[in-house]
Amino acid sequence: MKRLEAAFDRGKVLVAYLCVGDPSVDESVELARSCVRAGADVIELGVPFSDPTADGPAIARASQRAIAAGGGLAATLRAARALRAAEPHVGIVLFGYYNPLFVRGEERAAKEAAESGVDALLVVDLPIEESSALRHAAAAHGVGFVPLLAPTSRGDRIGAVRVAAAEGPVPFVYYVSVTGVTGTTATDAGKAGARAAELRAAVGLPVVVGFGIDSREKARGAALGADGAVAGTALVRAIEEGRAPAARAEAVEKLVRELRAGVDEARPRASAS
Amino acid sequence: MSKSPVGYYGPFGGRFVAETLIPALDELAEAFGTIVRGEAFQDEWRGLLARYVGRPTPLGEARRLARAIDPEGRALGKLWLKREDLCHTGAHKINNALGQVLLAKLMGKTRVIAETGAGQHGVATATACALFGLPCDVFMGSEDVKRQAPNVGRMKLLGARVIPVESGSRTLKDAMNEALRDWVTNVRTTYYCIGSAAGPHPYPELVATLQSVIGEEARQQVLDQQRALPDAVIACVGGGSNAIGIFRAFLPDAQVALVGVEAAGEGVQTTRHAATLGAGRVGVLHGSKSYVLCDDAGQIQEAHSISAGLDYPGVGPEHSWLKENGRARYLSATDDEALAAAALIARSEGIIPALESSHAIARIGDVARELAAARGSPVSVVLGLSGRGDKDLSTLLARLT
Ligand SMILES: Cc1ncc(COP(=O)(O)O)c(C=O)c1O
C-alpha cells in the first residue's frame, strides 16, 4: 500500500498490465522489470482466467496461452514474489477475476498476496457490494483493494467506492474509459481523463484511466485529467508479436517509454527516490 | 424459504460482473419489478402464451412409456408428460424469450442479443424479435453451430444474425462469454436476453418467474386429472430454467419430490460430463455464485454432453440452493442413457424428444422405484418434457440406427 501511495505522491502514474505466464512465468517477471526500467510505477500482474469476459481477443488469447504454460493464481503469486525481490519499490497490483481467488479461499489468497509483496487486489468481476469478505481479508493483511468505476456508473456507485475506502485501504480507483472490453480502440482518452478528474473530486482518491491506452497521445490525454494511465492490451500485443525474449523485452521497453513520455507531458513527476 | 439478501438464494446468486454492467442490472431489476409484475405486461405476455405459443401445453398420461420403464407397474403408477415440446418453436425457451423481448421493447432497447447452446433459446429469441420488430444477434459456439444445424437455419430465416464463437470449448459457455462482451460494449442500447435461470441477479429470478407458467399449469392439470399431487416431478437441468419453471409451483408441497437430472456425458467419473451439481464445487461463473465445474486453480472446465443444451459447466443459483437445503435432488444420466431413453419414448409414445429432455426420461424408473419402496405403493410422476427432438435428428439417427 505504501508503495502505491508513494507512486501517486511522486506525480502522474503509469500502470503496466501483463498477463502472467504469457509466454512464461519467468519471462513475465523479466518483462515486468523491463516495464519498471522504462518508467512504469505500478505493475498489474494479471492472473490468467479461463473465461475472461471483460477482456477483448488479445488478452483472452494471452490468458489461454498463459494457462497452457502453467499460469494461474499460484504462478502469479510466485511472479509477484520474484518481482518484489528484484524491485523493492514498484507498486504491485494483483489483477484478475474472482473465481480463482474464491476457490483458493479469500483469506488464504489475501495472506499469500501480502506475503508475495502484492500491494493491492483488483478483481474485475467483483463489484464493491459483493467484495466485503475479500476486502476485509485483504485489509487484515495490509493489502489494498482497487474498485472500478465505468462511464455508466452513477452517483450511487461513487457512494459505494467511498464506503469501501472507509472500510479498508483503497489506494486508487480504476476508471474504465469506455463501455467495452479491453483492447478497444474507441477510447477518447481526454474525455475519460476529464471524467476521472471529476471522480477524483467526488471520491477523494487518485483515479487512473484504463482500457484503450495504447499510445503516447492517449497516455497524455488520459493523464491530463486523471492521476495516471493504464496500458494493458498494447503491451500484451507487443509480447504476442515478439519472436524471442530479447525482441519482446525491447518492444515492451520501447512502448513503455513512449507511454511514460505521454504521461510526463501531462505533468512531469518529481524525480523518483 | 430464505432470508438472504436481494438477488441471493441462500448463499448463492449475486452479481459478479464488470462495474460497467451494474447500472444495467439495476435498471433491469427495476423494470422487472415495475413492468413485468404490472398488469399491462402480464396481459400481453399471457395473451401471447395462449394465442401464439399454444399454452396451456397438455399434461398427458404416458401409459406405454410407463409400462416400458416398469413392466409390472409396481413402482411407477402413473406417468404424466408436461408437453413443452408442443410449444411454438419446440421447447419451453419461448416462454422466457417472449417475456424478455417484450420487456426489452417496453424498456426502449433497440437491439437484442442472446447466447444459445442447442439453438432453442436462439430460435425462441429470434422468433420473439421478429414478432416485436427488433434486430437480434445470437452468439453460438461453433461446435454447436455444427451439431444443431437446423436451428441455425431457423434463426437465419427468422432474420437473426448467428455469430459463431471460436474460443474455448466452442459451446454454450463460450457463447455466453461473447454475449457478455457484446453487452458490456453496447449496454446502453442493447438488451441481453439470457436463456436460462442463470447469470447475475436479476436474471435467475426473471427467467424463473417467466418459466413458472410450466409448473403453475402442470400442478393444476395433475390435480384435475388424478385428483392428487404427484409423488415426484422430474426435469432435466442445464442452466436450470425448465426445471425451476416446473419446480416452483411444487416447492411448498413438501410431499412432492423434486428431481433434477444433469448430463453425465461419458460418465461423472470421467472428465467428460456436465454434472455441475453432482460433481462440481461452489464457484463464480457468468455473474453468479453457484456450483461450477472448475479445477483447483479456479479455472472453469469444459463440460461435455451429447445434448448441446446441457453442455454447460455452470447452473442457476436457485438449484444450488435447492440442492444444499435438500428440497430438490439432482441425479444425472449419461449420453448413452439419454439416447436409449429417446428411442424408448419415440417408440412407446410416438414422441421424439429433445436430447436434453431425454436425460430426465432416463431417470424416471430409478426415481419411481426408490419412492415406491419408501411409500409402499406405486407412485405418480410428472415429467417435464422440455422440448422436441427435431433439432437432434442427425445425432439421433447417427447414434441410434
Ligand atoms: C429442450 C431443452 N431442454 C432443456 C434445455 C436446458 O436448459 P434449461 O436447463 O435452462 O432448461 C435446453 C437448452 O437449450 C433445451 O433446448
XYZ file of C-alpha atoms and ligand atoms in Angstrom:
690
model
C 0.000 0.000 0.000
C 2.713 2.494 0.964
C 4.428 1.918 -2.358
C 1.254 2.816 -4.216
C 0.754 5.944 -2.133
C 4.348 6.918 -2.818
C 3.834 6.445 -6.549
C 0.884 8.835 -6.572
C 2.772 11.286 -4.349
C 5.525 11.447 -6.955
C 3.149 12.588 -9.690
C 1.166 11.128 -12.550
C 1.434 7.387 -12.562
C 1.969 4.879 -15.348
C 0.496 1.448 -14.727
C 1.515 -1.532 -16.879
C -0.563 -4.715 -17.134
C 0.960 -8.075 -18.010
C -0.742 -11.427 -18.355
C 1.482 -13.577 -16.149
C 2.598 -16.771 -17.838
C 2.495 -15.404 -21.361
C 4.825 -16.571 -22.708
C 6.173 -17.993 -19.404
C 6.065 -17.041 -15.746
C 9.806 -16.352 -15.615
C 9.696 -14.190 -18.682
C 6.710 -12.273 -17.297
C 8.860 -11.301 -14.322
C 11.608 -10.127 -16.679
C 9.081 -8.211 -18.774
C 7.691 -6.571 -15.650
C 11.229 -5.448 -14.841
C 11.545 -4.076 -18.365
C 8.406 -2.037 -17.703
C 9.860 -0.713 -14.469
C 13.140 0.214 -16.185
C 11.229 2.064 -18.880
C 9.229 4.078 -16.371
C 6.207 2.147 -15.117
C 5.379 2.984 -11.491
C 2.891 0.186 -10.920
C 2.711 -3.306 -12.397
C -0.584 -5.106 -12.667
C 0.196 -8.800 -12.567
C -2.700 -10.372 -14.442
C -3.892 -13.763 -13.213
C -4.940 -15.586 -16.377
C -8.513 -16.873 -16.229
C -10.264 -19.363 -18.469
C -13.279 -17.137 -19.115
C -12.143 -13.509 -19.207
C -15.460 -11.846 -20.044
C -14.168 -8.297 -19.540
C -11.308 -8.808 -21.969
C -11.044 -8.484 -25.699
C -9.406 -11.018 -28.005
C -5.763 -10.068 -27.345
C -5.859 -10.573 -23.577
C -8.196 -13.551 -23.963
C -5.621 -15.218 -26.244
C -2.793 -14.344 -23.879
C -4.772 -15.842 -20.994
C -5.219 -19.106 -22.861
C -1.515 -19.265 -23.694
C -0.631 -18.464 -20.099
C -2.902 -21.148 -18.657
C -1.462 -23.672 -21.107
C 2.011 -22.658 -19.878
C 1.066 -23.311 -16.251
C -0.198 -19.839 -15.407
C -2.821 -19.123 -12.756
C -3.088 -17.666 -9.276
C -0.253 -19.715 -7.763
C 2.121 -18.875 -10.609
C 1.166 -15.194 -10.462
C 1.919 -15.112 -6.743
C 5.314 -16.663 -7.481
C 5.891 -13.976 -10.088
C 4.917 -11.302 -7.557
C 7.435 -12.680 -5.081
C 10.203 -12.652 -7.675
C 9.320 -9.166 -8.881
C 9.170 -7.855 -5.328
C 12.607 -9.301 -4.568
C 14.050 -7.618 -7.644
C 12.129 -4.339 -7.465
C 11.515 -3.323 -3.861
C 9.837 -0.011 -4.731
C 7.477 -0.803 -7.575
C 3.758 -0.956 -6.836
C 2.293 -4.398 -7.480
C -1.412 -4.964 -8.087
C -2.739 -8.497 -8.415
C -5.276 -8.202 -11.214
C -7.808 -10.816 -12.208
C -11.195 -12.472 -11.983
C -12.919 -13.612 -8.841
C -13.212 -17.376 -9.205
C -9.515 -18.238 -8.740
C -9.433 -16.145 -5.543
C -12.727 -17.559 -4.300
C -11.676 -21.159 -4.913
C -8.306 -20.553 -3.238
C -10.167 -19.101 -0.246
C -10.291 -15.345 0.216
C -8.395 -15.331 3.500
C -5.668 -17.581 2.170
C -5.399 -15.640 -1.096
C -5.102 -12.341 0.784
C -2.436 -13.718 3.085
C -0.427 -15.171 0.237
C -0.735 -11.942 -1.730
C 0.645 -9.990 1.215
C 3.494 -12.463 1.674
C 4.308 -12.193 -2.024
C 4.725 -8.437 -1.878
C 1.421 -7.526 -3.512
C 0.182 -4.051 -2.574
C -3.420 -4.293 -3.735
C -6.011 -6.512 -5.413
C -8.143 -5.603 -8.393
C -10.903 -8.037 -9.319
C -12.760 -7.072 -12.477
C -15.900 -9.097 -11.866
C -16.256 -8.316 -8.171
C -18.332 -5.180 -7.662
C -17.992 -3.433 -4.332
C -21.164 -4.811 -2.783
C -20.004 -8.396 -3.384
C -16.449 -7.746 -2.217
C -16.814 -7.270 1.516
C -15.195 -10.570 2.541
C -12.231 -10.175 0.217
C -11.710 -6.520 1.119
C -11.694 -7.294 4.815
C -9.350 -10.238 4.369
C -7.027 -8.085 2.287
C -7.142 -5.198 4.735
C -6.259 -7.518 7.610
C -3.046 -8.328 5.767
C -2.308 -4.746 4.797
C -3.336 -5.288 1.188
C -5.484 -2.690 -0.569
C -8.480 -3.101 -2.868
C -8.898 -1.209 -6.132
C -12.534 -0.531 -7.093
C -13.591 0.230 -10.634
C -15.907 2.874 -11.972
C -17.253 2.997 -15.522
C -18.896 5.504 -17.848
C -22.239 4.008 -16.861
C -21.644 4.471 -13.118
C -23.993 6.913 -11.435
C -23.855 8.617 -8.065
C -24.722 5.540 -6.023
C -21.650 3.767 -7.405
C -19.422 6.610 -6.279
C -21.010 6.313 -2.862
C -20.106 2.617 -2.838
C -16.456 3.473 -3.509
C -16.494 5.876 -0.584
C -17.894 3.151 1.654
C -15.126 0.769 0.565
C -12.499 3.421 1.268
C -13.933 3.952 4.743
C -13.763 0.215 5.459
C -10.248 -0.533 4.269
C -7.307 0.709 2.250
C -8.219 1.856 -1.261
C -5.055 3.109 -2.971
C -6.764 4.342 -6.118
C -9.804 3.931 -8.321
C -9.636 2.404 -11.790
C -11.813 4.287 -14.251
C -12.777 2.224 -17.278
C -12.545 4.658 -20.188
C -15.320 3.226 -22.348
C -18.202 0.807 -22.184
C -16.478 -2.216 -23.600
C -13.802 -4.816 -23.147
C -10.043 -4.386 -23.021
C -8.342 -3.769 -26.320
C -10.919 -1.299 -27.554
C -9.727 1.393 -29.934
C -12.721 3.622 -29.285
C -11.195 5.372 -26.285
C -11.435 9.142 -26.118
C -8.590 9.471 -23.639
C -9.030 13.171 -23.000
C -12.702 12.771 -22.219
C -12.015 9.807 -19.942
C -9.306 11.815 -18.173
C -11.700 14.682 -17.624
C -14.260 12.290 -16.146
C -11.526 10.839 -13.947
C -10.824 14.326 -12.597
C -14.493 14.724 -11.645
C -14.456 11.336 -9.970
C -11.305 12.183 -8.034
C -13.040 15.271 -6.699
C -16.074 13.171 -5.738
C -14.288 10.274 -4.041
C -11.146 11.976 -2.780
C -8.878 9.219 -4.105
C -6.463 9.046 -7.040
C -8.159 7.869 -10.229
C -6.361 6.182 -13.134
C -7.764 5.612 -16.615
C -7.511 2.275 -18.362
C -8.880 0.452 -21.453
C -7.604 1.503 -24.861
C -4.491 3.417 -23.735
C -2.070 2.325 -26.445
C -0.052 5.384 -27.471
C 1.846 8.355 -26.169
C -1.031 10.626 -27.212
C -3.656 8.592 -25.381
C -1.482 8.280 -22.275
C -1.041 12.057 -22.300
C -4.726 12.671 -22.956
C -5.777 10.440 -20.082
C -3.171 11.767 -17.660
C -4.123 15.379 -18.311
C -7.179 14.862 -16.157
C -6.505 11.583 -14.388
C -3.840 10.692 -11.836
C -2.446 8.071 -14.135
C -2.917 5.854 -17.144
C -3.003 2.069 -17.505
C -1.728 0.189 -20.543
C -2.619 -3.456 -20.995
C -3.593 -4.774 -24.397
C -0.896 -2.744 -26.166
C 1.759 -4.478 -24.057
C 0.154 -7.889 -24.432
C 0.131 -7.412 -28.212
C 3.769 -6.379 -28.252
C 4.596 -9.559 -26.348
C 2.445 -11.661 -28.670
C 4.205 -10.262 -31.728
C 7.758 -10.598 -30.381
C 9.614 -13.615 -31.723
C 12.209 -14.063 -28.964
C 12.717 -12.916 -25.362
C 15.105 -10.104 -26.320
C 12.740 -8.803 -29.005
C 9.802 -8.930 -26.601
C 11.695 -7.087 -23.872
C 12.823 -4.465 -26.356
C 9.308 -3.942 -27.731
C 7.876 -3.651 -24.219
C 10.533 -1.157 -23.104
C 10.056 0.944 -26.198
C 6.299 1.086 -25.734
C 6.506 1.849 -22.013
C 8.975 4.687 -22.711
C 6.506 6.186 -25.167
C 3.649 5.894 -22.697
C 5.828 7.336 -19.938
C 6.632 10.297 -22.145
C 2.928 10.823 -22.743
C 2.131 10.729 -19.035
C 5.015 13.099 -18.279
C 3.817 15.547 -20.904
C 0.613 15.769 -18.946
C 2.606 16.683 -15.859
C 6.203 15.850 -15.076
C 6.712 13.818 -11.944
C 9.168 14.589 -9.214
C 12.349 12.564 -9.626
C 11.965 9.106 -8.167
C 13.801 8.276 -4.998
C -37.632 -20.005 2.354
C -34.554 -17.819 2.576
C -33.684 -14.710 4.472
C -30.815 -13.960 2.152
C -30.145 -10.532 0.679
C -31.798 -9.488 -2.571
C -30.521 -11.499 -5.506
C -29.446 -14.432 -3.367
C -30.820 -17.914 -2.833
C -29.209 -18.844 0.460
C -25.512 -18.223 -0.204
C -25.929 -18.495 -3.999
C -26.554 -15.876 -6.647
C -25.390 -12.279 -6.542
C -23.969 -10.066 -9.251
C -20.390 -10.869 -10.198
C -19.933 -8.764 -13.302
C -17.892 -5.838 -14.539
C -18.767 -2.499 -12.975
C -19.989 -1.229 -16.358
C -22.928 -3.654 -16.211
C -24.068 -2.916 -12.666
C -26.261 0.055 -13.627
C -27.821 -2.031 -16.421
C -28.626 -4.788 -13.929
C -30.111 -2.201 -11.584
C -32.224 -0.901 -14.434
C -33.328 -4.421 -15.325
C -34.179 -5.250 -11.720
C -36.298 -2.145 -11.537
C -38.043 -2.889 -14.823
C -38.668 -6.435 -13.606
C -40.388 -5.052 -10.527
C -42.430 -2.350 -12.227
C -43.071 -3.631 -15.761
C -43.040 -7.438 -15.592
C -45.153 -7.589 -12.474
C -47.506 -4.976 -13.915
C -50.900 -5.708 -15.442
C -50.197 -4.441 -18.967
C -47.165 -6.683 -19.379
C -48.902 -9.697 -17.871
C -51.914 -9.272 -20.160
C -49.826 -9.002 -23.301
C -47.416 -11.782 -22.380
C -50.097 -14.215 -21.237
C -52.124 -13.399 -24.343
C -49.145 -14.332 -26.475
C -48.602 -17.521 -24.494
C -52.193 -18.514 -25.239
C -52.558 -17.403 -28.839
C -49.005 -17.581 -30.175
C -47.190 -20.240 -28.159
C -50.175 -22.534 -27.727
C -50.448 -22.593 -23.958
C -51.510 -24.226 -21.803
C -49.479 -27.141 -23.064
C -51.133 -30.510 -22.373
C -50.342 -32.772 -19.473
C -50.772 -36.216 -20.958
C -50.515 -39.653 -19.462
C -47.813 -41.872 -20.953
C -49.138 -45.379 -20.311
C -46.976 -47.298 -22.757
C -43.809 -45.498 -21.690
C -44.658 -46.202 -18.058
C -45.037 -49.916 -18.835
C -41.848 -49.904 -20.876
C -39.996 -48.475 -17.892
C -41.741 -50.595 -15.258
C -43.486 -53.565 -16.884
C -45.269 -54.791 -13.759
C -46.383 -51.383 -12.609
C -45.223 -51.979 -9.039
C -43.224 -48.773 -8.850
C -44.500 -46.406 -11.498
C -48.239 -45.999 -11.195
C -48.939 -43.016 -13.372
C -46.558 -41.094 -15.595
C -47.556 -37.646 -16.789
C -45.767 -35.711 -19.505
C -45.829 -31.925 -19.394
C -45.606 -31.250 -23.097
C -43.360 -28.207 -23.538
C -42.265 -29.861 -26.782
C -45.599 -28.696 -28.206
C -44.784 -25.025 -27.663
C -44.288 -22.906 -30.761
C -40.582 -23.210 -31.690
C -40.348 -26.584 -29.972
C -39.297 -26.001 -26.382
C -40.016 -24.137 -23.161
C -37.467 -21.483 -24.125
C -40.146 -19.411 -25.884
C -41.963 -18.657 -22.584
C -38.906 -16.780 -21.380
C -37.849 -15.255 -24.683
C -41.244 -13.693 -25.372
C -41.323 -12.220 -21.888
C -37.827 -10.797 -22.040
C -38.089 -9.415 -25.561
C -41.397 -7.774 -24.669
C -39.621 -6.300 -21.659
C -36.762 -5.088 -23.882
C -39.266 -3.332 -26.103
C -41.005 -1.708 -23.152
C -37.630 -0.611 -21.734
C -36.906 1.158 -25.011
C -33.971 -1.052 -26.008
C -33.303 -1.134 -29.730
C -31.326 -4.369 -30.103
C -31.419 -7.812 -28.519
C -28.584 -10.286 -28.058
C -28.686 -13.844 -26.787
C -26.434 -16.844 -26.250
C -27.568 -20.264 -27.271
C -26.384 -23.842 -26.895
C -28.897 -26.173 -28.503
C -30.184 -23.254 -30.505
C -33.623 -23.453 -28.890
C -33.164 -20.259 -26.945
C -31.623 -18.641 -30.016
C -34.609 -19.649 -32.132
C -37.020 -18.508 -29.422
C -35.306 -15.133 -29.116
C -35.104 -14.706 -32.897
C -38.817 -15.531 -33.064
C -39.742 -13.013 -30.383
C -37.567 -10.371 -32.054
C -39.263 -10.989 -35.380
C -42.616 -10.632 -33.678
C -41.648 -7.374 -31.981
C -39.539 -5.982 -34.815
C -36.200 -5.834 -33.012
C -32.810 -6.727 -34.509
C -31.331 -9.861 -32.938
C -27.774 -11.195 -32.709
C -27.276 -14.703 -31.348
C -23.911 -15.987 -30.121
C -23.406 -19.710 -30.577
C -20.307 -21.852 -30.089
C -19.019 -23.108 -33.423
C -19.232 -26.689 -32.160
C -22.948 -26.177 -31.513
C -23.397 -24.451 -34.875
C -22.309 -27.768 -36.360
C -24.364 -30.151 -34.233
C -27.551 -28.064 -34.196
C -27.602 -27.028 -37.828
C -31.401 -26.984 -38.231
C -31.720 -24.353 -35.527
C -29.007 -22.220 -37.128
C -31.041 -22.271 -40.325
C -34.191 -21.350 -38.419
C -32.564 -18.380 -36.732
C -31.346 -17.081 -40.066
C -34.776 -17.486 -41.641
C -36.235 -15.541 -38.754
C -33.921 -12.659 -39.567
C -31.409 -13.047 -36.746
C -27.664 -12.935 -37.178
C -25.889 -16.007 -35.822
C -22.364 -15.254 -34.636
C -20.223 -18.397 -34.294
C -17.876 -18.298 -31.294
C -14.485 -19.905 -31.812
C -12.976 -19.550 -28.328
C -12.611 -22.153 -25.573
C -14.752 -25.268 -25.927
C -16.819 -23.531 -28.661
C -20.034 -24.344 -26.792
C -22.578 -22.603 -24.581
C -20.076 -21.304 -22.009
C -18.085 -19.542 -24.687
C -21.212 -18.194 -26.360
C -22.180 -16.652 -23.031
C -18.710 -15.113 -22.612
C -19.058 -13.484 -26.003
C -22.588 -12.265 -25.312
C -21.367 -10.643 -22.092
C -18.561 -8.922 -24.028
C -21.044 -7.587 -26.527
C -23.376 -6.437 -23.781
C -20.677 -4.577 -21.864
C -19.823 -2.784 -25.117
C -23.365 -1.907 -26.225
C -25.086 -1.840 -22.859
C -26.882 1.443 -23.334
C -28.941 0.287 -26.314
C -28.853 -3.483 -26.134
C -30.947 -5.904 -24.135
C -29.240 -9.176 -23.185
C -31.828 -11.943 -23.244
C -30.345 -14.758 -21.135
C -31.743 -18.175 -21.932
C -31.590 -19.958 -18.622
C -32.210 -19.278 -14.953
C -28.555 -18.351 -14.577
C -26.386 -15.243 -14.818
C -26.256 -12.238 -12.499
C -29.244 -11.018 -10.493
C -31.996 -10.361 -11.544
C -31.789 -12.835 -14.432
C -32.249 -16.069 -12.427
C -35.376 -14.654 -10.800
C -36.685 -13.094 -14.001
C -36.278 -16.298 -16.004
C -37.698 -18.457 -13.203
C -40.697 -16.142 -12.962
C -41.358 -16.350 -16.692
C -40.901 -20.136 -16.757
C -43.068 -20.717 -13.672
C -46.016 -20.892 -16.008
C -44.948 -24.511 -16.695
C -45.393 -25.619 -13.107
C -48.478 -23.489 -12.468
C -50.240 -25.259 -15.311
C -48.844 -28.690 -14.524
C -49.860 -28.582 -10.874
C -53.439 -27.666 -11.725
C -53.580 -30.198 -14.564
C -52.335 -33.074 -12.468
C -54.787 -32.199 -9.703
C -57.583 -32.087 -12.269
C -56.682 -35.426 -13.786
C -55.651 -37.619 -10.890
C -57.209 -35.635 -8.031
C -53.913 -35.693 -6.171
C -50.470 -34.186 -6.267
C -47.783 -36.307 -7.905
C -45.153 -38.061 -5.819
C -42.344 -36.651 -7.915
C -41.597 -34.022 -10.529
C -38.599 -34.693 -12.769
C -36.890 -32.380 -15.238
C -33.532 -32.038 -16.946
C -31.093 -29.374 -15.765
C -28.714 -27.445 -17.967
C -28.728 -23.894 -16.688
C -31.924 -24.919 -14.968
C -34.783 -22.912 -16.488
C -37.252 -25.631 -17.414
C -36.574 -27.406 -14.129
C -37.059 -24.324 -11.960
C -40.078 -23.434 -14.092
C -41.817 -26.686 -13.260
C -40.452 -26.968 -9.668
C -41.568 -23.569 -8.424
C -45.278 -24.326 -8.149
C -44.495 -27.520 -6.205
C -41.939 -26.037 -3.794
C -44.457 -25.637 -0.965
C -45.760 -29.198 -1.486
C -43.246 -30.939 0.741
C -44.580 -34.409 -0.144
C -43.680 -33.904 -3.818
C -40.108 -34.987 -4.523
C -38.313 -32.647 -6.919
C -35.645 -34.285 -9.051
C -33.303 -32.585 -11.500
C -31.296 -34.633 -13.976
C -27.974 -33.357 -15.246
C -25.900 -34.605 -18.140
C -23.331 -37.212 -17.117
C -21.836 -37.258 -20.616
C -19.439 -40.182 -20.802
C -19.740 -40.655 -17.030
C -19.355 -38.410 -13.983
C -16.207 -40.308 -13.056
C -14.618 -39.160 -16.341
C -13.682 -35.580 -17.219
C -16.304 -35.536 -19.966
C -19.598 -34.631 -18.316
C -21.766 -31.649 -17.399
C -22.926 -32.744 -13.940
C -22.299 -29.397 -12.294
C -24.376 -30.018 -9.169
C -23.403 -33.661 -8.922
C -19.663 -33.330 -9.364
C -18.802 -29.615 -9.229
C -17.966 -27.199 -6.463
C -19.108 -23.755 -5.432
C -17.586 -21.005 -7.551
C -18.415 -17.990 -9.656
C -19.188 -18.110 -13.364
C -21.120 -15.762 -15.624
C -22.170 -13.435 -12.888
C -23.417 -15.657 -10.106
C -22.129 -17.748 -7.268
C -23.315 -21.301 -7.743
C -21.982 -24.761 -8.390
C -19.489 -24.823 -11.278
C -17.130 -27.283 -12.874
C -13.685 -25.895 -12.172
C -10.243 -27.103 -11.191
C -8.278 -26.417 -8.003
C -6.819 -23.274 -9.571
C -10.296 -21.885 -10.189
C -10.185 -22.320 -13.961
C -13.532 -23.278 -15.431
C -13.505 -26.714 -17.006
C -15.043 -27.667 -20.294
C -18.261 -29.580 -19.955
C -19.381 -32.370 -22.219
C -22.776 -33.666 -23.175
C -24.298 -35.130 -26.282
C -27.029 -32.543 -25.801
C -25.854 -29.036 -26.534
C -28.438 -27.518 -24.188
C -26.976 -29.303 -21.160
C -23.334 -28.871 -22.190
C -22.558 -26.136 -19.658
C -20.181 -26.082 -16.648
C -22.475 -23.871 -14.561
C -26.012 -23.972 -13.192
C -28.519 -21.417 -11.955
C -28.050 -20.378 -8.321
C -31.500 -21.421 -7.117
C -30.719 -25.034 -7.963
C -27.549 -24.850 -5.881
C -29.687 -23.674 -3.000
C -32.345 -26.357 -3.543
C -29.561 -28.937 -3.548
C -27.975 -27.501 -0.424
C -31.216 -27.165 1.542
C -32.365 -30.598 0.418
C -35.646 -29.557 -1.206
C -34.562 -30.981 -4.550
C -32.279 -33.825 -5.537
C -30.034 -33.901 -8.551
C -29.181 -37.049 -10.464
C -27.528 -37.496 -13.824
C -27.837 -39.541 -16.984
C -25.115 -40.408 -19.484
C -25.136 -39.754 -23.216
C -25.972 -43.400 -23.860
C -28.778 -43.472 -21.305
C -30.295 -40.340 -22.825
C -30.132 -41.834 -26.314
C -31.794 -45.039 -25.126
C -34.492 -43.013 -23.383
C -35.128 -41.025 -26.559
C -35.634 -44.237 -28.512
C -37.909 -45.633 -25.804
C -40.311 -42.699 -25.712
C -40.287 -42.389 -29.504
C -41.382 -45.996 -29.921
C -43.739 -46.223 -26.951
C -45.457 -42.844 -27.167
C -44.819 -41.519 -30.656
C -42.928 -38.533 -29.278
C -39.421 -37.663 -30.452
C -37.928 -35.761 -27.519
C -35.056 -33.291 -27.371
C -31.850 -34.935 -26.167
C -31.951 -32.587 -23.162
C -35.354 -33.862 -22.043
C -34.248 -37.447 -22.703
C -31.889 -37.202 -19.737
C -34.853 -36.752 -17.413
C -36.723 -39.644 -19.029
C -33.720 -41.885 -18.359
C -34.065 -41.498 -14.565
C -37.855 -41.959 -14.206
C -37.532 -45.652 -13.396
C -34.931 -45.195 -10.663
C -36.832 -42.375 -9.028
C -40.120 -44.267 -9.135
C -38.592 -47.457 -7.695
C -36.953 -45.619 -4.842
C -40.043 -43.604 -3.938
C -42.367 -46.594 -4.298
C -40.167 -48.634 -1.995
C -40.253 -45.856 0.604
C -44.003 -45.270 0.284
C -45.035 -48.877 -0.096
C -47.170 -48.300 -3.207
C -46.752 -47.290 -6.862
C -46.106 -43.595 -7.342
C -47.138 -40.988 -9.842
C -44.556 -38.888 -11.619
C -44.749 -35.682 -13.656
C -42.006 -35.371 -16.233
C -41.091 -32.007 -17.725
C -40.699 -32.802 -21.411
C -38.854 -29.592 -22.173
C -38.552 -29.858 -25.939
C -38.850 -31.858 -29.112
C -36.114 -33.637 -30.972
C -36.274 -32.162 -34.467
C -33.031 -30.306 -33.864
C -31.343 -33.544 -32.747
C -32.358 -35.680 -35.677
C -28.877 -36.041 -37.129
C -27.395 -37.050 -33.767
C -30.260 -39.440 -33.069
C -30.022 -41.036 -36.494
C -26.249 -41.372 -36.321
C -26.285 -42.942 -32.869
C -29.488 -44.994 -32.883
C -29.855 -46.529 -36.312
C -35.277 -28.710 -24.982
C -34.330 -28.163 -23.970
N -34.420 -28.603 -22.709
C -33.579 -28.156 -21.757
C -32.574 -27.250 -22.028
C -31.645 -26.871 -20.939
O -31.839 -25.594 -20.437
P -32.527 -25.349 -19.042
O -31.808 -26.151 -18.029
O -32.358 -23.892 -18.819
O -33.949 -25.737 -19.142
C -32.467 -26.749 -23.340
C -31.437 -25.775 -23.664
O -31.157 -25.437 -24.757
C -33.371 -27.225 -24.322
O -33.288 -26.800 -25.589
